[in-house]
XYZ file of C-alpha atoms in Angstrom:
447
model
C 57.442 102.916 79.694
C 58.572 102.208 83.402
C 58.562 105.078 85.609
C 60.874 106.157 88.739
C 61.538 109.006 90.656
C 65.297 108.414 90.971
C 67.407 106.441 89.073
C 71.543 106.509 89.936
C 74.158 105.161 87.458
C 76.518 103.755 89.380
C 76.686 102.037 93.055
C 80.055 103.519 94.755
C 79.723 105.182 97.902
C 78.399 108.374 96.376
C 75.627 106.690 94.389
C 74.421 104.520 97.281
C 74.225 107.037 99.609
C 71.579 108.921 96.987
C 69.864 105.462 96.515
C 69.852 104.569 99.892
C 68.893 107.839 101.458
C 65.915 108.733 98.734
C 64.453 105.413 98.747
C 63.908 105.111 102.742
C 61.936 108.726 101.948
C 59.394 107.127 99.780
C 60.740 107.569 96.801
C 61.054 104.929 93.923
C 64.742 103.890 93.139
C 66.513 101.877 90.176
C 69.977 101.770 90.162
C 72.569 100.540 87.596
C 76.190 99.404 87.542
C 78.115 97.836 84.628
C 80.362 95.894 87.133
C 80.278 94.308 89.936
C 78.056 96.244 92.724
C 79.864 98.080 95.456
C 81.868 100.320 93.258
C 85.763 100.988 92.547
C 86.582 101.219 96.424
C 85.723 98.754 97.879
C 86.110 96.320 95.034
C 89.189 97.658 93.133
C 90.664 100.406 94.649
C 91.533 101.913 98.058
C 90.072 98.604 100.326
C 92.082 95.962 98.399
C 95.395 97.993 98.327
C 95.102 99.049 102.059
C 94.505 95.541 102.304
C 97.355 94.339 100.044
C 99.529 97.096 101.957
C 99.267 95.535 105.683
C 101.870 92.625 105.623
C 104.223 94.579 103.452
C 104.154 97.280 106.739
C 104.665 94.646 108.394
C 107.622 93.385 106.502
C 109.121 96.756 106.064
C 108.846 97.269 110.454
C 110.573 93.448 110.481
C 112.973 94.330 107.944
C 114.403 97.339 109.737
C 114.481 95.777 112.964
C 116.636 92.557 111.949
C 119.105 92.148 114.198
C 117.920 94.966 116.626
C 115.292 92.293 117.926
C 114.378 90.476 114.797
C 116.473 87.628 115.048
C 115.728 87.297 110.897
C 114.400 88.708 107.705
C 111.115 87.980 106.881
C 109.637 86.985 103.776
C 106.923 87.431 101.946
C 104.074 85.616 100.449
C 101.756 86.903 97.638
C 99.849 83.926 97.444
C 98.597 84.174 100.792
C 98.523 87.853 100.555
C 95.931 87.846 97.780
C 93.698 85.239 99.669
C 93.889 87.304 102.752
C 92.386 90.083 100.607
C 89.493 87.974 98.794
C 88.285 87.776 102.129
C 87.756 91.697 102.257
C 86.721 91.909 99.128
C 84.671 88.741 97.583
C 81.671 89.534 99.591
C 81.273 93.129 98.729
C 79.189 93.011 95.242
C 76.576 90.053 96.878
C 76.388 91.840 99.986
C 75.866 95.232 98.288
C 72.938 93.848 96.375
C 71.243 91.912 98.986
C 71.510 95.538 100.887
C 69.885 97.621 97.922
C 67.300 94.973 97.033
C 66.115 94.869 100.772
C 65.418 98.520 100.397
C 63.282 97.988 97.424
C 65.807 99.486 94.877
C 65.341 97.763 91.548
C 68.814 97.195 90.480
C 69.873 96.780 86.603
C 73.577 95.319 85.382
C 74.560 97.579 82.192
C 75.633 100.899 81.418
C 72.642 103.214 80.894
C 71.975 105.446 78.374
C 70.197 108.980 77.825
C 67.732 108.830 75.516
C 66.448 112.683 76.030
C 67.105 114.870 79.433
C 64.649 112.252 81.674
C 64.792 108.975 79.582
C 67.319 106.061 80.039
C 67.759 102.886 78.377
C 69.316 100.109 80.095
C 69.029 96.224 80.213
C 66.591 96.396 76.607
C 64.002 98.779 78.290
C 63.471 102.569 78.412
C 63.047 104.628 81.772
C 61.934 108.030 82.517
C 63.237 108.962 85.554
C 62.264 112.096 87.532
C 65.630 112.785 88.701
C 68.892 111.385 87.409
C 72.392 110.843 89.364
C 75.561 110.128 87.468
C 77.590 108.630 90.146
C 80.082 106.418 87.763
C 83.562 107.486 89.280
C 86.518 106.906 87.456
C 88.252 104.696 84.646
C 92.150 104.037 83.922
C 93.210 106.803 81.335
C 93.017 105.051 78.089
C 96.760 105.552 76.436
C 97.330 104.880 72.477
C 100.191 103.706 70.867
C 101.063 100.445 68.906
C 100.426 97.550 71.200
C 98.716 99.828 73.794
C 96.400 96.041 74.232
C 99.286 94.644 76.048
C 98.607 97.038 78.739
C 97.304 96.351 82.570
C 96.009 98.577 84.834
C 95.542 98.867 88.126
C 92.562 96.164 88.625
C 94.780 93.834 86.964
C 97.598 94.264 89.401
C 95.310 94.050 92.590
C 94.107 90.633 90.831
C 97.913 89.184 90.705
C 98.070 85.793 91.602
C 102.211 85.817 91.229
C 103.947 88.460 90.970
C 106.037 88.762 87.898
C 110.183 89.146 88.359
C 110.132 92.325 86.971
C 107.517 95.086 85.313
C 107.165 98.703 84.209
C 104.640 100.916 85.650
C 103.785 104.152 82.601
C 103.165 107.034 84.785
C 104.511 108.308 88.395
C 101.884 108.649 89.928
C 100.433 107.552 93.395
C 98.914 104.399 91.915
C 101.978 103.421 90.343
C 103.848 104.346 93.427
C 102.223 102.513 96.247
C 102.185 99.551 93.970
C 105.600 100.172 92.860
C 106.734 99.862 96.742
C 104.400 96.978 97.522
C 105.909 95.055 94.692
C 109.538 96.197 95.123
C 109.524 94.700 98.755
C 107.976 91.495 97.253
C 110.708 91.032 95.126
C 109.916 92.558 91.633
C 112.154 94.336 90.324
C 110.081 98.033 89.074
C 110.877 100.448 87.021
C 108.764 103.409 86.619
C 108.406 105.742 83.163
C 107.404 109.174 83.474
C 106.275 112.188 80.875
C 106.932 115.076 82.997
C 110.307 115.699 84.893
C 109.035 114.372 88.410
C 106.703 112.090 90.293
C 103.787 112.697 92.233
C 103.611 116.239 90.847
C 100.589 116.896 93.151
C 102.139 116.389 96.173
C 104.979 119.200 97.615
C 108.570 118.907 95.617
C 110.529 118.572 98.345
C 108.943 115.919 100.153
C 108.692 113.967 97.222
C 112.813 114.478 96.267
C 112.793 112.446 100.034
C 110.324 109.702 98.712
C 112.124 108.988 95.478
C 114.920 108.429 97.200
C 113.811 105.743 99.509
C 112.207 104.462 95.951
C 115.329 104.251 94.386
C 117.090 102.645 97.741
C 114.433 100.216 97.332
C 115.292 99.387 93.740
C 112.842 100.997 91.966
C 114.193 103.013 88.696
C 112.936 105.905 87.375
C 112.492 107.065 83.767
C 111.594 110.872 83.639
C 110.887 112.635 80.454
C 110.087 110.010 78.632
C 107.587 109.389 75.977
C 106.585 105.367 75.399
C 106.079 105.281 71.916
C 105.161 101.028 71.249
C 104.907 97.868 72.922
C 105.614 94.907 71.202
C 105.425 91.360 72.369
C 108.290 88.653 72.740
C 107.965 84.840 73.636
C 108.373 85.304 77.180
C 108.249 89.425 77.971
C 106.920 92.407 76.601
C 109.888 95.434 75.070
C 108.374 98.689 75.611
C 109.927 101.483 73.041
C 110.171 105.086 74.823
C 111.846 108.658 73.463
C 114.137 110.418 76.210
C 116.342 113.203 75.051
C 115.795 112.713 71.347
C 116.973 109.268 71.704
C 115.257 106.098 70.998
C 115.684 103.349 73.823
C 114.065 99.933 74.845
C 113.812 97.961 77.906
C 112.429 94.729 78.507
C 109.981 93.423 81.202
C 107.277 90.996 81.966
C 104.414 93.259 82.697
C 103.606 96.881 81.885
C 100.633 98.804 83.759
C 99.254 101.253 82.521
C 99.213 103.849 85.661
C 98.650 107.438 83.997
C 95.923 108.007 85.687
C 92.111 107.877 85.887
C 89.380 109.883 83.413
C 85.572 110.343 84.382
C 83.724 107.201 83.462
C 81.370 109.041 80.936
C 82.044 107.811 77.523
C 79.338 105.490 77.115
C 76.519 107.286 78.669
C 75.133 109.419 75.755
C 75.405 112.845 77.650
C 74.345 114.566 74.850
C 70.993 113.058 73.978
C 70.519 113.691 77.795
C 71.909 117.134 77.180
C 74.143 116.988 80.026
C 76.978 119.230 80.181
C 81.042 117.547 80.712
C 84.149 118.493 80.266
C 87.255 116.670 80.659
C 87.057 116.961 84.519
C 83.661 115.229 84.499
C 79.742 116.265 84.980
C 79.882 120.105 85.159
C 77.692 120.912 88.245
C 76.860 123.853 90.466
C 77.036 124.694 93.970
C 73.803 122.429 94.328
C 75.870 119.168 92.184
C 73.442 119.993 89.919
C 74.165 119.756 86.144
C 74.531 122.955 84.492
C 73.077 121.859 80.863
C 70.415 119.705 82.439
C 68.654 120.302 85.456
C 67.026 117.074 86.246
C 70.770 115.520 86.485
C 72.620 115.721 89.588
C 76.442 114.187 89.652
C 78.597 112.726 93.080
C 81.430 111.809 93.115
C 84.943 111.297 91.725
C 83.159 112.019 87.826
C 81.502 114.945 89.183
C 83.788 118.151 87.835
C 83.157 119.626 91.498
C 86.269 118.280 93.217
C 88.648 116.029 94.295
C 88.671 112.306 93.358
C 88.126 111.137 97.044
C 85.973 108.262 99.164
C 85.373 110.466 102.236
C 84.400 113.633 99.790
C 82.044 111.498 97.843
C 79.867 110.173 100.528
C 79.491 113.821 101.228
C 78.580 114.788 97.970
C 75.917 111.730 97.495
C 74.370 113.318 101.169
C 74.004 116.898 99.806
C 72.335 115.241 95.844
C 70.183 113.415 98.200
C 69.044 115.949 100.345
C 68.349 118.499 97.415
C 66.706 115.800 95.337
C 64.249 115.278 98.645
C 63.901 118.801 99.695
C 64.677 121.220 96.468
C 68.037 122.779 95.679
C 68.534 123.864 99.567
C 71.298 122.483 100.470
C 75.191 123.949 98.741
C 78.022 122.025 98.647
C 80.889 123.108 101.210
C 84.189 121.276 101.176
C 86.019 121.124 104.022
C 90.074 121.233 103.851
C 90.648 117.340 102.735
C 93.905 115.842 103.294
C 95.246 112.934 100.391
C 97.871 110.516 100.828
C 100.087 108.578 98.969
C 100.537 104.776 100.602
C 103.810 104.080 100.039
C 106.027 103.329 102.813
C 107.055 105.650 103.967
C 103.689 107.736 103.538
C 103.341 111.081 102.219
C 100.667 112.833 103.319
C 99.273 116.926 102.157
C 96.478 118.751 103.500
C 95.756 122.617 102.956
C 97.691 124.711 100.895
C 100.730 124.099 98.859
C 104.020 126.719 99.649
C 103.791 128.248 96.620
C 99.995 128.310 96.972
C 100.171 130.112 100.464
C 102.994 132.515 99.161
C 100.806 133.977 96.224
C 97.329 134.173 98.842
C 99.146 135.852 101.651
C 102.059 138.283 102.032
C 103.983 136.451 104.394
C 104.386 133.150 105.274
C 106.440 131.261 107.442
C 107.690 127.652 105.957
C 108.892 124.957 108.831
C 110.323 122.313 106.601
C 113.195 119.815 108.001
C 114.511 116.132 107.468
C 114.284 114.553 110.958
C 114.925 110.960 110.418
C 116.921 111.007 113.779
C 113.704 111.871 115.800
C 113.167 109.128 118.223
C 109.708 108.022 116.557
C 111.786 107.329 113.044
C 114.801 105.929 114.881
C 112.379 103.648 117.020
C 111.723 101.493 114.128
C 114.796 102.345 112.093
C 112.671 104.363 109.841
C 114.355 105.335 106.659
C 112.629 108.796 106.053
C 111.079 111.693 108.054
C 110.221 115.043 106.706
C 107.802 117.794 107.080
C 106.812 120.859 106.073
C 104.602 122.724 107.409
C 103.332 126.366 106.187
C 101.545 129.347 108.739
C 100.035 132.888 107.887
C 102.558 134.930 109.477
C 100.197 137.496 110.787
C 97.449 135.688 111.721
C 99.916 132.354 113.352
C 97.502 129.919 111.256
C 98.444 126.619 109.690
C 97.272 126.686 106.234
C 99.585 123.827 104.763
C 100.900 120.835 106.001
C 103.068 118.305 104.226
C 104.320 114.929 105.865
C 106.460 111.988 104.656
C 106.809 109.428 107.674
C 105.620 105.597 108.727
C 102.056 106.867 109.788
C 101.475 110.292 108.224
C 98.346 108.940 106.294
C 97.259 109.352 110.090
C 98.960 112.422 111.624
C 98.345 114.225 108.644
C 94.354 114.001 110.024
C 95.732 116.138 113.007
C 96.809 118.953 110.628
C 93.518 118.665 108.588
C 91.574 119.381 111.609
C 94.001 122.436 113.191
C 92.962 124.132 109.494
C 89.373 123.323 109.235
C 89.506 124.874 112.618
C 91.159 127.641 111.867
C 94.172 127.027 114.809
C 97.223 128.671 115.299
C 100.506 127.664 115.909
C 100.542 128.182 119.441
C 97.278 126.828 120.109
C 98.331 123.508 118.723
C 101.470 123.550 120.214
C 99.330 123.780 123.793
C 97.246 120.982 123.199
C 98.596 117.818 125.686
C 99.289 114.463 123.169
C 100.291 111.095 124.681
C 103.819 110.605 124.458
C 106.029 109.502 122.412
C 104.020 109.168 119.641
C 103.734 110.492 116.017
C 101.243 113.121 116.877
C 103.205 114.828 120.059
C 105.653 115.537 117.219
C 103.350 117.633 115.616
C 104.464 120.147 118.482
C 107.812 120.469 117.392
C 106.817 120.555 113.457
C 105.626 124.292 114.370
């Protein structure tokens, strides 16, 4: 039986950082990955759409400013689009391997799985492995109903080569939204279907009502309380069946993706031969990312159970599993305040503490939230949307919540994140000397 003192399922950012960091200590590595190598990021997930996203802010700046500069209305091109983001994102699984195999990591191309708490088999052969990392991320959410197979999701629609005339995204979430607004502005005609009775139900209510509306300006419908129910397939398009108010209704449409978000990639690992503890958040882990049923697995990452399904927060995560794989459980896990966005345009952007979060930790609170789409940076570019809200411990003047729909609030947003991490105040921020005009000398007047 083949022996290693580290073996990590899965090559993402968390996972490499284990493999990458352990193996330039000495130690011996395998790694495996049942897709391509470089994991969901940077193959099939934030890179590409960030990627995808570019000419459509482009398009959107051009598009306000017709007539006010633009002598005409672009348009757009998917074709080239998508080969502008092969570039990106074609070399990432060759590249990622010639990296790993440099470093002497012995690199396998299946899904692994637990044989007892230190065994794996993978690729025909059985490892024991000293130490074990589940660092497999996330899946699409797997949804069942008759025809449920004509379903896409999201690696599907980053793969588009034309983009259909019209389609239905199942879910409101941020996948289906930034997608939703790339496509709209394309020239696809979306409609989104929704369980619950709003959108982006992560993100703050009020903010969102701002979004939706830009959405819907854009020509994106919403369906909201709706149940799909069956999907059954015509010569040309798909009808999708859905429940809303106790009524039964159709709709037709090219394309349906399936965007109800993502589960912990964990089914076909064998965690209980391992016996590794789960739940449906992921690997359950303690403050060392250490599993709680077995001790010789650690888990990074967006399947880990220990927090939120994030890039920056998994390299962090991988750092800490490496560094108490190397050194013994020294080293706890402490999240900073991480901000999310949404990349729709406009973005909305959180970080910190939701209002009715900071209402029920503190006794008072003081809640700065106002639609300023005739501030000079939104009326610059002809913006369509500005809000914020931002949220402050009355008694102590901190910021403990901050909430931003604009152009660039994927970026200001980072301005908040830091003023809580650092614990500022209000008036300390406000003193602070920004270039101006720009997005973050508004910040000023947000408080």
């Amino acid at each position: 039986m083949k022996k290693v003192d580290v073996f990590v399922i899965g090559s993402g950012s968390a996972g490499r950082k284990v493999a990458e960091t352990c193996t330039k200590s000495g130690l011996i590595v395998a790694m495996a990955d049942n897709r391509e190598y470089g994991g969901t990021c940077g193959n099939r997930g934030c890179i590409p759409k960030k990627i995808l996203l570019a000419p459509v802010e482009i398009y959107e700046v051009a598009t306000n400013l017709t007539d006010k500069g633009i002598s005409s209305k672009p348009t757009m091109d998917w074709k080239a689009l998508q080969r502008f983001k092969g570039q990106f994102t074609k070399p990432i699984p060759k590249a990622t391997e010639e990296e790993l195999k440099e470093l002497g990591i012995q690199l396998y191309h299946q899904s692994p799985k637990f044989l007892d708490q230190q065994t794996l088999s993978v690729e025909g052969k059985s490892i024991k492995a000293t130490k074990i990392v589940v660092a497999t991320g996330q899946i699409p959410r797997k949804l069942e109903f008759e025809g449920a197979t004509f379903l896409k999701n999201s690696d599907d629609f980053l793969q588009l080569g034309k983009l259909p005339k019209n389609m239905v995204f199942i879910g409101g979430g941020y996948i289906a939204m930034e997608f939703a607004h790339m496509a709209a502005r394309a020239g696809s005609k979306i409609t989104i279907i929704e369980h619950g009775e709003s959108i982006l139900k992560a993100f703050d209510s009020d903010l969102v009502s701002h979004l939706r509306k830009v959405s819907v300006d854009l020509g994106i419908d919403f369906i909201l309380n709706s149940e799909v129910t069956k999907i059954e397939k015509l010569k040309k398009n798909l009808r999708i069946h859905y429940k809303q108010g106790g009524k039964e209704k159709t709709l037709k449409t090219r394309s349906i993706f399936n965007t109800a978000g993502r589960v912990p990639a964990i089914n076909t690992l064998d965690l209980e031969k391992g016996n590794v503890s789960y739940s449906h958040k992921g690997i359950q882990v303690n403050e060392y990312l250490q599993n709680t049923g077995n001790p010789n697995v650690y888990a990074c990452g967006d399947v880990s159970a220990h927090g939120l399904p994030l890039t920056p927060l998994s390299g962090l995560e991988g750092a800490v599993v490496a560094e108490n794989i190397l050194q013994g459980n020294k080293r706890k896990i402490v999240t900073p305040v991480i901000p999310s966005a949404v990349f729709t345009l406009p973005n909305l952007a959180s970080v910190g503490l939701s209002e009715e979060e900071a209402k029920s930790r503190y006794k008072k609170v003081t809640v700065n939230y106002k639609s300023v789409p005739d501030w000079y940076n939104a009326k610059r570019i002809n913006a369509s949307a500005y809000a914020f809200k931002i949220i402050s411990n009355e008694r102590t003047k901190q910021i403990v919540g901050a909430h931003l729909l604009s152009p660039h609030a994927a970026e200001t947003i980072n301005m908040f994140a830091m003023a809580i991490n650092l614990r500022m105040t209000t008036e300390a921020l406000k003193g602070m000397i920004f270039t101006f005009p720009s997005w973050a000398n508004d910040i000023k007047s947000m408080l």
